Short mmCIF file of C-alpha atoms in Angstrom, two decimals:
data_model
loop_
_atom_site.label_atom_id
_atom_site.label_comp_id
_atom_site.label_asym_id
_atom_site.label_seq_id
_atom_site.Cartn_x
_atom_site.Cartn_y
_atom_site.Cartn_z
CA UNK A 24 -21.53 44.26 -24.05
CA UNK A 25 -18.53 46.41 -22.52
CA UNK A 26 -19.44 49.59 -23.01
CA UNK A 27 -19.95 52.61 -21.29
CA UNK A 28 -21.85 54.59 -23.46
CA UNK A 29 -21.87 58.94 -22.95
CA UNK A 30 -23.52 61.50 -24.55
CA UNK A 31 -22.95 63.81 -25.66
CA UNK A 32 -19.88 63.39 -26.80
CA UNK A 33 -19.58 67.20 -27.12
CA UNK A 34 -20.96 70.46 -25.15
CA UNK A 35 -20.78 73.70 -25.60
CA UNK A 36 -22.31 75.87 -22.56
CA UNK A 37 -22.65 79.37 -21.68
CA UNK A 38 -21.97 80.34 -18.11
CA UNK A 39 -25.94 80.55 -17.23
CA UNK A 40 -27.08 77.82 -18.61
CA UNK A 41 -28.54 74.31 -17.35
CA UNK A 42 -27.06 71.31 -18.86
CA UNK A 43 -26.50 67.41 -18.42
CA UNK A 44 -24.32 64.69 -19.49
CA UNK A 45 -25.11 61.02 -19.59
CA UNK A 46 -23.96 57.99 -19.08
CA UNK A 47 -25.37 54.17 -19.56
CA UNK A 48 -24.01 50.84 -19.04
CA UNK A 49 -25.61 47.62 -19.03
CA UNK A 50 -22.94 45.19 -18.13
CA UNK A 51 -24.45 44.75 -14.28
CA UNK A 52 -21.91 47.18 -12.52
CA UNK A 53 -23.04 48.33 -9.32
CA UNK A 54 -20.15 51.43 -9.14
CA UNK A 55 -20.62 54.29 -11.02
CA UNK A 56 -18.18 56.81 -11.52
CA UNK A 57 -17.37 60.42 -12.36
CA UNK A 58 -13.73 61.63 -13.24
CA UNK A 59 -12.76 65.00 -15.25
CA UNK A 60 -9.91 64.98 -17.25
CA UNK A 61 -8.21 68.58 -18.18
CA UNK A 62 -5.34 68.18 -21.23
CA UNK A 63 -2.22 66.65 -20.70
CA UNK A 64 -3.37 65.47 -17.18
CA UNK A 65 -4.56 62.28 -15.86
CA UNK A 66 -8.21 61.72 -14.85
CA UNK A 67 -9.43 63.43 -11.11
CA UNK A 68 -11.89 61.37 -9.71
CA UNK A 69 -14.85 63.32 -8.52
CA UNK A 70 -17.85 61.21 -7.52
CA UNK A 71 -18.31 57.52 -6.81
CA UNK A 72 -21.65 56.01 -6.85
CA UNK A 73 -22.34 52.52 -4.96
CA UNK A 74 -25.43 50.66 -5.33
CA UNK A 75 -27.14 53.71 -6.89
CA UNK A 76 -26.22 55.65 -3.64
CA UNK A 77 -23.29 58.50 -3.91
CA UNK A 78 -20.55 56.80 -1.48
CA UNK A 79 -17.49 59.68 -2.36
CA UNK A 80 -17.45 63.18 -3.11
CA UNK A 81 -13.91 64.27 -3.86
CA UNK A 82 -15.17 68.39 -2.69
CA UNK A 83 -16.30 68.56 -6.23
CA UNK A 84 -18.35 72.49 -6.42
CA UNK A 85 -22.41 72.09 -6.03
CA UNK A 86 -22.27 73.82 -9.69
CA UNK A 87 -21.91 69.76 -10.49
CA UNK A 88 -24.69 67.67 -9.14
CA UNK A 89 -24.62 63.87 -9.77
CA UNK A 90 -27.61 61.54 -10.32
CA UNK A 91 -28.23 58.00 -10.40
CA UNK A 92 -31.82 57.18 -11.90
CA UNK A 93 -31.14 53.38 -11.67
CA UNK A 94 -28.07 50.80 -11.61
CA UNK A 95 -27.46 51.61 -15.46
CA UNK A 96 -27.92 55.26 -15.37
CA UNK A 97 -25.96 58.52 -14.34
CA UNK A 98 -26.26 61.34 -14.77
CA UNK A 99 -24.09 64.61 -13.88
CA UNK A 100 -26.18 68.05 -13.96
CA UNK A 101 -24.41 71.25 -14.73
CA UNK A 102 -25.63 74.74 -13.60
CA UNK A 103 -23.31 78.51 -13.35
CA UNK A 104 -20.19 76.77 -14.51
CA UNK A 105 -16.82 78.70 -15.39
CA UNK A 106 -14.60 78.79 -18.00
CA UNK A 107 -11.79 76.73 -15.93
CA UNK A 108 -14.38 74.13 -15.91
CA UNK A 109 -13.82 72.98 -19.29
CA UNK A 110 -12.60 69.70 -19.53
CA UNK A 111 -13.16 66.33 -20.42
CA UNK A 112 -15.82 64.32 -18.26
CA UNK A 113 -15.50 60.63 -17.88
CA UNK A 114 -17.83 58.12 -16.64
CA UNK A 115 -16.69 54.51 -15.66
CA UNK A 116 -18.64 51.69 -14.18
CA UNK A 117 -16.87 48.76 -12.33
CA UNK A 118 -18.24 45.41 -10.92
CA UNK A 119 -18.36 46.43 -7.68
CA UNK A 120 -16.78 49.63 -5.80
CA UNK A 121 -13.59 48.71 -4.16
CA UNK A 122 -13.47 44.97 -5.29
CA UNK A 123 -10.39 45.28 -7.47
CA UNK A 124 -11.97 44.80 -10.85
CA UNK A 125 -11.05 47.17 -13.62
CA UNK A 126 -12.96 50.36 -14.17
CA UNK A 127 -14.15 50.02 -17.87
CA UNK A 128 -14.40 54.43 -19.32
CA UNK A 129 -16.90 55.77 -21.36
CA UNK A 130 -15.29 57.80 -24.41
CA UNK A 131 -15.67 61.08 -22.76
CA UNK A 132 -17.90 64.26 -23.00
CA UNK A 133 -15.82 67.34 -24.26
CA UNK A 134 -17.10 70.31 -22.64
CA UNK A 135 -16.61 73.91 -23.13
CA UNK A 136 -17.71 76.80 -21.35
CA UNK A 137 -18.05 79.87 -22.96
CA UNK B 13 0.02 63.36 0.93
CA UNK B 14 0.49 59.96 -1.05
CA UNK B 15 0.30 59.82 -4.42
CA UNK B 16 1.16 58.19 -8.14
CA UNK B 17 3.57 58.82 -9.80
CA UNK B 18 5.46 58.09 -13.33
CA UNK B 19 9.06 58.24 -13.54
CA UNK B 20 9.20 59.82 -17.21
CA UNK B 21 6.80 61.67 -18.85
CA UNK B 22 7.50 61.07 -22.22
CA UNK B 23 8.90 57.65 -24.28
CA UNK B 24 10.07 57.52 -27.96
CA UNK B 25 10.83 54.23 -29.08
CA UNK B 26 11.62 52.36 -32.66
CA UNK B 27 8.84 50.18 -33.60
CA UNK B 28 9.76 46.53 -32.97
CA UNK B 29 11.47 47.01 -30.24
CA UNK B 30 10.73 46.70 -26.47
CA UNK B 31 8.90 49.54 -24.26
CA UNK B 32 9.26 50.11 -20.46
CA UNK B 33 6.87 52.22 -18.83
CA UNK B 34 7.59 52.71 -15.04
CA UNK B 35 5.51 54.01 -12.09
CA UNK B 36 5.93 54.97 -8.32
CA UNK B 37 3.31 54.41 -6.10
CA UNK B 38 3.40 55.86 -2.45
CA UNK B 39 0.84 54.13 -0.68
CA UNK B 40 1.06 50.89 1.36
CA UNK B 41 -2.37 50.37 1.16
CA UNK B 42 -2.76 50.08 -2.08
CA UNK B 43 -3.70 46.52 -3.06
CA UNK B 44 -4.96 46.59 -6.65
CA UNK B 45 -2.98 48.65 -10.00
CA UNK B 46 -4.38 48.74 -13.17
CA UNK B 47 -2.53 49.81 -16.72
CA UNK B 48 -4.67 52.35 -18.93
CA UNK B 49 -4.02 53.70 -22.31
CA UNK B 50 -5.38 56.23 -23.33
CA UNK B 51 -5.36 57.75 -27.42
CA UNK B 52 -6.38 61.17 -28.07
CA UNK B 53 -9.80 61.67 -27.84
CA UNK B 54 -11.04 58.71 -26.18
CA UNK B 55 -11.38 57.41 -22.88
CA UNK B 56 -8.67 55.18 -20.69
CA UNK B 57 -8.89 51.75 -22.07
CA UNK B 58 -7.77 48.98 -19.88
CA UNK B 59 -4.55 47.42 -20.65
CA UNK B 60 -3.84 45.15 -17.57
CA UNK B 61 -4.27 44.39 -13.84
CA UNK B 62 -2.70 42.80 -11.09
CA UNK B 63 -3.35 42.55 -7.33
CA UNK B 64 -0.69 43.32 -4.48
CA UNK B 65 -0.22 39.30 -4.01
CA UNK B 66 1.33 38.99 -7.25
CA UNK B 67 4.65 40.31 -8.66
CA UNK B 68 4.19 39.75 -12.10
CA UNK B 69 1.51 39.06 -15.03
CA UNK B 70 1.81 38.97 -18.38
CA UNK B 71 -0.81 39.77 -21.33
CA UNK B 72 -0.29 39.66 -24.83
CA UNK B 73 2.71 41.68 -25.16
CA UNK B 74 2.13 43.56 -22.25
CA UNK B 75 3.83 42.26 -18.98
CA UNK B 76 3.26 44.07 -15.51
CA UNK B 77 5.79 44.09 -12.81
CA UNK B 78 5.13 45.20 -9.16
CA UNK B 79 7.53 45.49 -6.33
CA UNK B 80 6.16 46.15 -3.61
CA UNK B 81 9.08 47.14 -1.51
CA UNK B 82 9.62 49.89 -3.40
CA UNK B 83 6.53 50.72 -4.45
CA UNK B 84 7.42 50.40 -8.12
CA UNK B 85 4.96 49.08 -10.91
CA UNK B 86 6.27 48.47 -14.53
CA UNK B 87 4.46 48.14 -17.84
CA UNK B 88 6.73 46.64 -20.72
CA UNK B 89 5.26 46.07 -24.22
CA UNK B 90 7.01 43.68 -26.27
CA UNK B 91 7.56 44.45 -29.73
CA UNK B 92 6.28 47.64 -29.76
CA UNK B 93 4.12 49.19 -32.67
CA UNK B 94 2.73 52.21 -34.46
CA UNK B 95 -0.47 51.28 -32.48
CA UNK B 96 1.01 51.80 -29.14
CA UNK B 97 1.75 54.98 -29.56
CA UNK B 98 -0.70 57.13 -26.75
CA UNK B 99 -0.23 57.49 -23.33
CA UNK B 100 -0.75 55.08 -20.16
CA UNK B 101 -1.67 55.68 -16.82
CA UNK B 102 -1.11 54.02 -13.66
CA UNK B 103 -4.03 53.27 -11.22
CA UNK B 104 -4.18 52.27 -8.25
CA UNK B 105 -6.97 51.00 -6.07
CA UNK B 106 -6.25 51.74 -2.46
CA UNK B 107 -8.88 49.11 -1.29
CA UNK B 108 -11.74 51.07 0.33
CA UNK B 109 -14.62 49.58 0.21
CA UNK B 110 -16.49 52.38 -1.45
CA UNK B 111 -14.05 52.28 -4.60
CA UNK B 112 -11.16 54.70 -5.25
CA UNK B 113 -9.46 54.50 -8.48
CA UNK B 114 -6.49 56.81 -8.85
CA UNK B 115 -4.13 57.83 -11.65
CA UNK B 116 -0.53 58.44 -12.30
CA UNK B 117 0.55 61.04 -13.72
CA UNK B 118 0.66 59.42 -17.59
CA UNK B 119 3.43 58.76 -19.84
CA UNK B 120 3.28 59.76 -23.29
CA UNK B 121 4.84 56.65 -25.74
CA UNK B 122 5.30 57.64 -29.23
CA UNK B 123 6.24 54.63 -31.71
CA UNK B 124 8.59 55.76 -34.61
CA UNK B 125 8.09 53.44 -37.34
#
């Protein structure tokens, strides 16, 4: 199994609301990662989870807060976002952080905020 | 501050023939690049790898060049097709032991058949 499964694989949120994406992988990857993608741009890397702790923080806004529940779960919790957050939201999981293995990507979350 | 970087932002090739997909990398301490492609819709798939102690390695149909004194990585596809067509990212790993991946700016190849 090589797959980094997210859901949902759409969103639509209004500016108050609560919301969270999610992201699973069972392959035995103990880095975790965040990245949003806006169009025609490459991926921004936002958080990096090691060993279920955060270990970067790329100054991503609190309106984004990132969980992970266990070594095959994370989460990323959305509260007050704004239109210009609208993106694409991947999640990628890699053997170990900074061990030169390839990242292997979820297929994305497309979210809009209305 | 350093960055990568793609040469050209957009490739049209005939189907058959060879593509060359180039990249400029400003760090030193980057040891680790990885090929994506990405199709519209989905997420970056992973093409191919290869580690600053190597200056070439080839795939099927894919081969990836790096020189290092220049800071240049290369991507060629051989016998390109229809099913090429999307666009790939450079990444590069700059070692840290927490894990840093970062992307190029992306070059869109579009296959005419």
């Amino acid at each position: 199994d090589t797959e980094v499964t997210q859901t949902p694989k759409h969103l639509v949120m209004g500016m108050t609301n609560k919301k969270s994406l999610k992201c699973e992988q069972h392959m035995g990857h103990r880095a975790m990662y965040w990245y949003k993608q806006k169009a025609k741009k490459p991926p921004e890397l936002m958080f990096v989870y090691s060993y279920e702790k955060l270990s970067i923080n790329e100054s991503v806004p609190s309106r984004f807060s990132p969980e992970c529940p266990n070594s095959s779960l994370l989460n990323l919790h959305l509260h007050a976002l704004q239109p210009e957050d609208s993106a694409l939201y991947l999640c990628a999981s890699s053997q170990s952080p900074g061990g030169n293995t390839e990242a292997f990507f979820g297929q994305g979350t497309r979210l809009t905020v209305v | 501050g350093e960055s990568v970087g793609l040469h050209l932002p957009t490739l049209s090739v005939q189907e058959g023939d060879n593509s060359i997909i180039n990249c400029a990398y400003s760090n030193s301490a980057s040891d680790y690049f990885i090929w994506y492609k990405q199709e519209s819709g989905k997420g970056p798939q992973f093409i191919i790898d290869i580690r600053s102690n190597m200056d070439k390695r080839q795939g099927q149909r894919v081969t990836v060049l790096l020189n290092k004194t220049v800071k240049h990585l290369s991507l060629q596809i051989a016998a390109t097709q229809p099913g090429d067509s999307a666009v790939y990212f450079c990444a590069e790993n700059m070692g840290k032991s927490q894990g840093n991946l970062i992307f190029g700016k992306g070059t869109k190849l579009s296959v005419k058949p």
